[in-house]
Coordinates of C-alpha atoms and ligand atoms in Angstrom, one line a residue:
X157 CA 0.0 0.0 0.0
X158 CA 3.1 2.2 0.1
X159 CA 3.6 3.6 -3.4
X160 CA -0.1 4.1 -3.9
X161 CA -0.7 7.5 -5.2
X162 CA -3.0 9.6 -2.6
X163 CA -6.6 8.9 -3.5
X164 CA -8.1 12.2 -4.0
X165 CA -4.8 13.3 -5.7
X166 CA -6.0 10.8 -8.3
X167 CA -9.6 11.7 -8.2
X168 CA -8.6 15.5 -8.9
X169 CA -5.9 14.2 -11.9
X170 CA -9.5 12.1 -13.4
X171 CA -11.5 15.1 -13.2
X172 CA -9.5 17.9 -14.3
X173 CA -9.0 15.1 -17.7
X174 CA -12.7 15.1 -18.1
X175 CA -13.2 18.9 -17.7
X176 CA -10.1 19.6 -20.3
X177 CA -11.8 17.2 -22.7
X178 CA -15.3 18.0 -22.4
X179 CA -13.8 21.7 -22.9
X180 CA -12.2 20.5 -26.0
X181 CA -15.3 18.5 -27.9
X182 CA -17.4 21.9 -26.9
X183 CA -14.9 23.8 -28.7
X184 CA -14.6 21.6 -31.7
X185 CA -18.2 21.4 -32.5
X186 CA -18.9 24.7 -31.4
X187 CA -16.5 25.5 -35.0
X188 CA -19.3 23.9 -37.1
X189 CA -22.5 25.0 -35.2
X190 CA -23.5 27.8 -37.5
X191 CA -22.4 26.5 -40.7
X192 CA -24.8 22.9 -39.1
X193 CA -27.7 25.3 -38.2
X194 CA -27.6 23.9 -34.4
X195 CA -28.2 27.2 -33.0
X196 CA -31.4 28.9 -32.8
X197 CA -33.0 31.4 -30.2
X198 CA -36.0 31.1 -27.4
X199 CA -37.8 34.7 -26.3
X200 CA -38.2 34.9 -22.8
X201 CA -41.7 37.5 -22.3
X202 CA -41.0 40.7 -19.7
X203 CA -44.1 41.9 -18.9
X204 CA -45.0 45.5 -17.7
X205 CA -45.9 45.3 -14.1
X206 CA -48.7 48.5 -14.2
X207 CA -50.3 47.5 -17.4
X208 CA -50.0 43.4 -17.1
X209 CA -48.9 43.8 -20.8
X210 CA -46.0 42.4 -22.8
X211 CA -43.3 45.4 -22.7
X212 CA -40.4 43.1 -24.9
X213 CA -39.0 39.4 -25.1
X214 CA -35.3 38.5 -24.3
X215 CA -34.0 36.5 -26.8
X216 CA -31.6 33.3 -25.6
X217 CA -29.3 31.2 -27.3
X218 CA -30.1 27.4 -27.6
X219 CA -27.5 24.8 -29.4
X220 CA -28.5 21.5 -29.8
X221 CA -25.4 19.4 -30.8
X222 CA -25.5 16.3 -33.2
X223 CA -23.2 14.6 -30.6
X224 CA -23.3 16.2 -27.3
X225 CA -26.9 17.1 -27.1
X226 CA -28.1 20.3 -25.7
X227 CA -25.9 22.4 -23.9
X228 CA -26.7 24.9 -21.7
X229 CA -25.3 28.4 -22.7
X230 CA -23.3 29.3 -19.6
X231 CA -21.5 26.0 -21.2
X232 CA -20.8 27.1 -24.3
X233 CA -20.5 30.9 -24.2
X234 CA -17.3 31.4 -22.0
X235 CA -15.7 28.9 -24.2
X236 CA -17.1 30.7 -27.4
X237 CA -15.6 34.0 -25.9
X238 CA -12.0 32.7 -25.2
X239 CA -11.7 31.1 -28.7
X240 CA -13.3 34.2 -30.6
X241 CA -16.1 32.0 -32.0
X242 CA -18.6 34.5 -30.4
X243 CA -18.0 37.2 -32.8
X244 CA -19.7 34.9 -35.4
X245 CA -22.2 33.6 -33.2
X246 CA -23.0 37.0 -31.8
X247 CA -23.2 38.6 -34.7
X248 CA -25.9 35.3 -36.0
X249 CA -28.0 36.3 -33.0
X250 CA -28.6 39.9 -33.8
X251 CA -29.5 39.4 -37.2
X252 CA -31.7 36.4 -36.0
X253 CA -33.4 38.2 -33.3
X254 CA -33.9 41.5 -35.4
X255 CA -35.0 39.5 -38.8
X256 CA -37.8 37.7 -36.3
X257 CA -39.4 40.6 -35.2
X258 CA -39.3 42.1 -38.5
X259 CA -41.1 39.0 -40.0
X260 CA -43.5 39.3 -36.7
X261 CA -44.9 43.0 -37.7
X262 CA -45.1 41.9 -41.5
X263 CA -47.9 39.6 -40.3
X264 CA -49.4 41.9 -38.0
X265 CA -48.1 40.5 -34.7
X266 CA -46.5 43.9 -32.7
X267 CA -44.0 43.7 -30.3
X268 CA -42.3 46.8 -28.6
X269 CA -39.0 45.4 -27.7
X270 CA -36.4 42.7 -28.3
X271 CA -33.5 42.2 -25.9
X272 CA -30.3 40.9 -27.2
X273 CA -27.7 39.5 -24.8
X274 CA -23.9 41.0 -25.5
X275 CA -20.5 39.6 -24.5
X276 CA -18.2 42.1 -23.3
X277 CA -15.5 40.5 -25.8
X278 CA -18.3 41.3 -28.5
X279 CA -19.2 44.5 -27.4
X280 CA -15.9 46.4 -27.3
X281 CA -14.9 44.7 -30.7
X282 CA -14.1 47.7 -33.6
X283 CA -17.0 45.9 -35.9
X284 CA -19.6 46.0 -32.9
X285 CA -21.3 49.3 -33.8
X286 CA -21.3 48.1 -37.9
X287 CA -22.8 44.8 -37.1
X288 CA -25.5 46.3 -34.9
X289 CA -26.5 48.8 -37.9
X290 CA -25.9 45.6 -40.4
X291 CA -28.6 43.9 -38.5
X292 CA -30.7 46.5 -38.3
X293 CA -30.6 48.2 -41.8
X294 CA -30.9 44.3 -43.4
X295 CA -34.3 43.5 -41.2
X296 CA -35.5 46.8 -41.3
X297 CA -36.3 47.2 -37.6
X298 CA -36.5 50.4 -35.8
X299 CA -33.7 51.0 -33.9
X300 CA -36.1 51.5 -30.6
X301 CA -37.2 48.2 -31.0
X302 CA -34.0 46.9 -30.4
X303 CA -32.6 46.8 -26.4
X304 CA -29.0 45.3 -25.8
X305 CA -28.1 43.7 -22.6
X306 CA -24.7 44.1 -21.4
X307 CA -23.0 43.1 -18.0
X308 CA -21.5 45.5 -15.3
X309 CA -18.6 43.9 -15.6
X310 CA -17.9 45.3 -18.8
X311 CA -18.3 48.9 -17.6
X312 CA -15.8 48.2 -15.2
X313 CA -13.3 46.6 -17.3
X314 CA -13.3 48.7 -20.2
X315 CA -15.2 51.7 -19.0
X316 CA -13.6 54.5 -21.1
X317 CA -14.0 52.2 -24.6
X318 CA -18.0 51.8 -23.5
X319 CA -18.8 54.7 -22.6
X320 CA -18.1 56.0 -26.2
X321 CA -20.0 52.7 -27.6
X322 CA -22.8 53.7 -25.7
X323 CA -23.2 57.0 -26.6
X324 CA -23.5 56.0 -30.1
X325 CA -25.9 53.7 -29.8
X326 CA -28.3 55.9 -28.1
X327 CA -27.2 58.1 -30.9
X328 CA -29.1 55.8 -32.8
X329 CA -32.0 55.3 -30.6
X330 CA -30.9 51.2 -29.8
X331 CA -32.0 50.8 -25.6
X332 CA -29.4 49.8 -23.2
X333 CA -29.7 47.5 -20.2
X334 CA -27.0 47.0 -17.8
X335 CA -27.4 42.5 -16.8
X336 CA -27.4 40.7 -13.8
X337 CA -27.1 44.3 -12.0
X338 CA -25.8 44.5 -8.0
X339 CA -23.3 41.5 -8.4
X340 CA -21.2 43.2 -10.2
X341 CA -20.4 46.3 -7.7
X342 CA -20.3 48.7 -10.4
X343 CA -19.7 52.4 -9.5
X344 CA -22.7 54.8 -9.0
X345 CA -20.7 57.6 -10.0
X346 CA -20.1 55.8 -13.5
X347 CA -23.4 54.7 -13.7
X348 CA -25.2 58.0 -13.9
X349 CA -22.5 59.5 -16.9
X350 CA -23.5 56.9 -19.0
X351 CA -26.2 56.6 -21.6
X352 CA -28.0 54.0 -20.6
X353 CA -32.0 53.0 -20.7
X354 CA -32.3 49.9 -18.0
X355 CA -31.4 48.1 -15.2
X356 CA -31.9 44.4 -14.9
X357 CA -31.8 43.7 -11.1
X358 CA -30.1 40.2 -10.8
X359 CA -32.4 37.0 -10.0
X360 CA -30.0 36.6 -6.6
X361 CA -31.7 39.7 -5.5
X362 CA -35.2 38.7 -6.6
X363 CA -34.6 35.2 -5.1
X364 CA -33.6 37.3 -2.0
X365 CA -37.4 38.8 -1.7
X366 CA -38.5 35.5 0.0
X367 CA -35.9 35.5 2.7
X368 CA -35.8 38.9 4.7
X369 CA -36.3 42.1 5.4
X370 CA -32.8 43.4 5.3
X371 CA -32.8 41.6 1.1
X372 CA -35.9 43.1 0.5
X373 CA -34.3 47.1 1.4
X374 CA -31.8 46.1 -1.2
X375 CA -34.4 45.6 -4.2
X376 CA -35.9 48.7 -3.0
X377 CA -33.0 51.4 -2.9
X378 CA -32.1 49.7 -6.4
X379 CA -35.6 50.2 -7.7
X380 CA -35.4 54.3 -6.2
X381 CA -32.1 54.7 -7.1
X382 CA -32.7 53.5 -10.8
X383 CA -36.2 56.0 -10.7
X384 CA -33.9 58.7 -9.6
X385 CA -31.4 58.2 -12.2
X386 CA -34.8 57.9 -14.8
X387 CA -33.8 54.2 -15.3
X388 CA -36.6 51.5 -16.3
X389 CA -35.8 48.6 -13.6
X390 CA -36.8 44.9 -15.1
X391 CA -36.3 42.3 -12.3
X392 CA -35.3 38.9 -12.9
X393 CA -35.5 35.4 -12.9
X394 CA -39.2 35.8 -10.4
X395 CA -40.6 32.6 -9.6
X396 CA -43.1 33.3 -7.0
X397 CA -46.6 35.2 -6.8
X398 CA -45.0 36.5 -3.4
X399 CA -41.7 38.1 -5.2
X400 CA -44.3 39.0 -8.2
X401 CA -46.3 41.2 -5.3
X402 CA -43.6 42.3 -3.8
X403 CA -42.2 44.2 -7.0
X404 CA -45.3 45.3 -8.5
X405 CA -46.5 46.9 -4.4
X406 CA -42.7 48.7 -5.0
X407 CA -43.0 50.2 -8.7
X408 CA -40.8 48.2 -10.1
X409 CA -41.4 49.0 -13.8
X410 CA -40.8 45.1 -15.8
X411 CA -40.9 41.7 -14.3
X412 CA -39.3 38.3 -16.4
X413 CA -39.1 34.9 -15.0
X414 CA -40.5 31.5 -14.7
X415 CA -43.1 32.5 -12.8
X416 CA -45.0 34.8 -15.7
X417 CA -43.6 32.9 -18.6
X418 CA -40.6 30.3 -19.3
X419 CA -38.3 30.9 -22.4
X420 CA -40.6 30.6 -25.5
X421 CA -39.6 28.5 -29.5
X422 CA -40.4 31.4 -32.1
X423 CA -43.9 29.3 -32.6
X424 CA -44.5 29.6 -29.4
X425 CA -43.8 32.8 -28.6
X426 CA -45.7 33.7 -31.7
X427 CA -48.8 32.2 -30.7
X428 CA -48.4 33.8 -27.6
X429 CA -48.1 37.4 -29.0
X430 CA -50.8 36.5 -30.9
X431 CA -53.1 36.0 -27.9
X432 CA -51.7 38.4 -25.6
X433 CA -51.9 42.7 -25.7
X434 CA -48.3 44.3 -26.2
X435 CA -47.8 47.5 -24.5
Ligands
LIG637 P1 -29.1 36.1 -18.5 O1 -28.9 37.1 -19.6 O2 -29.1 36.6 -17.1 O3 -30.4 35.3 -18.9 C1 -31.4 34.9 -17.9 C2 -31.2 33.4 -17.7 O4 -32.1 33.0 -16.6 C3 -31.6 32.5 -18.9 O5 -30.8 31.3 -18.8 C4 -33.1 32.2 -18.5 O6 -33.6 31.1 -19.1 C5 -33.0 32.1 -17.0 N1 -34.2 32.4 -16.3 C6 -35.3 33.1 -16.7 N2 -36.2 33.2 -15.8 C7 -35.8 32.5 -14.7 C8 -36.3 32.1 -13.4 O7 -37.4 32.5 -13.0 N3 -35.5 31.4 -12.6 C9 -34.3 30.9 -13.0 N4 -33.6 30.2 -12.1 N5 -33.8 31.2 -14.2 C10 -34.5 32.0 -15.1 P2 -30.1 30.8 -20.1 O8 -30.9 30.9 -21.3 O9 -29.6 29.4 -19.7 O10 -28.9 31.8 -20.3 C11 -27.9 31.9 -19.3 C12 -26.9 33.0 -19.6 O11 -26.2 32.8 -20.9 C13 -27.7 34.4 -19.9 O12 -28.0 34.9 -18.6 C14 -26.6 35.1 -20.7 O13 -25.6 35.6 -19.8 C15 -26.0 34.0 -21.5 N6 -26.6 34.1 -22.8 C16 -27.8 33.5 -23.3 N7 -28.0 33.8 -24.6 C17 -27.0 34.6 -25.0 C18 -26.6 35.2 -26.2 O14 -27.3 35.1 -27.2 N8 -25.4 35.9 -26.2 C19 -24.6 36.0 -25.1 N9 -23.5 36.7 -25.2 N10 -24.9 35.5 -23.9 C20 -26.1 34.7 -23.9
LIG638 CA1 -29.8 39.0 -20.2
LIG639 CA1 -31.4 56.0 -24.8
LIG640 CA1 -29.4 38.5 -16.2

């Protein structure tokens, strides 16, 4: 029993394998997802909290794999950003989202907004601000139809490159919403300088509704702050009636998560459209 390597030594040797190879099949089939037409986009409803009405839909990215299946994007898009494959794949989702809700008002089905998720690597790349026109000019959407959802992390990495970004994009009348906001600490002095639209307060926060008093003070000088600032707040990720009451009692603006709606397929979420008013 001497020379027998430590077991969890070995255990953590076996594991890091698996991680490094599932890493590398991700990466390799990620190459040929576009060109395969694995990827395609679900639209998550946000619903105006006053009015009950649909205010926009998030679009997500799905990728359904001939050989690893479905993988979830928090999978998939960290790997797509180190490799530069998101560029591609980013670019595929704006004209996507934008060329769906262009083909929605041609048959008479309205929607005010679509939300478009952006990577930071994405974002701050010299082509950003040509694809987004690209996308927009080919579809023929309004630019206020079009909201793009970036993280705070972002501003705090690169703040003097997005700040510019920004201001042409509102220049152009695209919405911005600053993701997962409160986890990423960002600077309240920054904050207000830039041109931004919306803040998404982070499910963590929402989630924190059901636990305590102190959690819920924390939803509520985000939701003042934001009205101060003359920022729409859209909470996240709300599961139950009791987070759903609480946000709608404090004037939070827009509401997404399982609880109002799950992540829609474009026939879905077209029936649903269909069948439901838009504000
Ligand atoms: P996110 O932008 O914060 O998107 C919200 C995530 O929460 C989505 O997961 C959504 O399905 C999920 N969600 C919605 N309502 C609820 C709820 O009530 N409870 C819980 N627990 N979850 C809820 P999804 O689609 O797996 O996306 C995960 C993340 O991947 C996104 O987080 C976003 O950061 C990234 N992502 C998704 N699509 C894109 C994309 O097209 N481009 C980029 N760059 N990132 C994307
Ligand atoms: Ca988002
Ligand atoms: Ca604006
Ligand atoms: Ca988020």
């Amino acid at each position: 029993a001497k020379n027998r390597e430590p077991e969890n030594y070995r255990f953590y040797q076996e594991s890091m394998n698996t991680e490094a190879l599932k890493r590398l099949a991700i990466e390799t089939q990620l190459r040929h997802a576009l060109q395969r037409q694995e990827l395609s986009l679900v639209y998550q409803p946000q619903f105006d909290l006053n009015t009950g009405a649909v205010s926009g839909l998030e679009a997500l990215l799905r990728w359904d794999n001939q050989e690893l299946g479905q993988i979830p994007p928090k999978e998939f898009i960290l790997i797509a950003e180190e490799t530069g494959i998101i560029y591609d794949l980013g670019h595929w989702v704006m004209c996507t989202a934008c060329n769906q809700v262009k083909t929605w008002h041609n048959m008479d089905i309205e929607l005010p907004r679509i939300s478009v998720n952006v990577s930071p690597k994405e974002f701050i790349h010299p082509d950003f601000l040509s694809n987004v026109k690209t996308a927009l000019d080919e579809s023929g959407l309004e630019p206020g139809g079009l909201q793009i959802e970036i993280t705070e992390t972002l501003l705090m990495e690169h703040y003097e490159g997005t700040a510019k970004i920004l201001e042409e994009l509102s220049r152009m009348g695209v919405q911005i919403a600053i993701d997962d906001f409160g986890k990423g600490y960002s600077s309240l002095n920054r904050l207000h300088t830039l041109t931004i639209d919306c803040l998404k307060i982070d499910r963590s926060f929402v989630n924190g509704i059901s636990v305590g008093f102190k959690e819920q003070s924390v939803i509520k000088a985000i939701i003042s702050m934001a009205s101060a600032m003359n920022l729409k707040v859209i909470a996240e990720g709300v599961e139950t009636e009791n987070q759903f009451t609480f946000l709608k009692d404090k004037h939070c603006q827009e509401a997404q998560g399982y609880r109002l709606s799950l992540p829609l397929t474009t026939e879905q979420a077209e029936y649903f459209l269909r069948k439901t008013k838009t504000s």
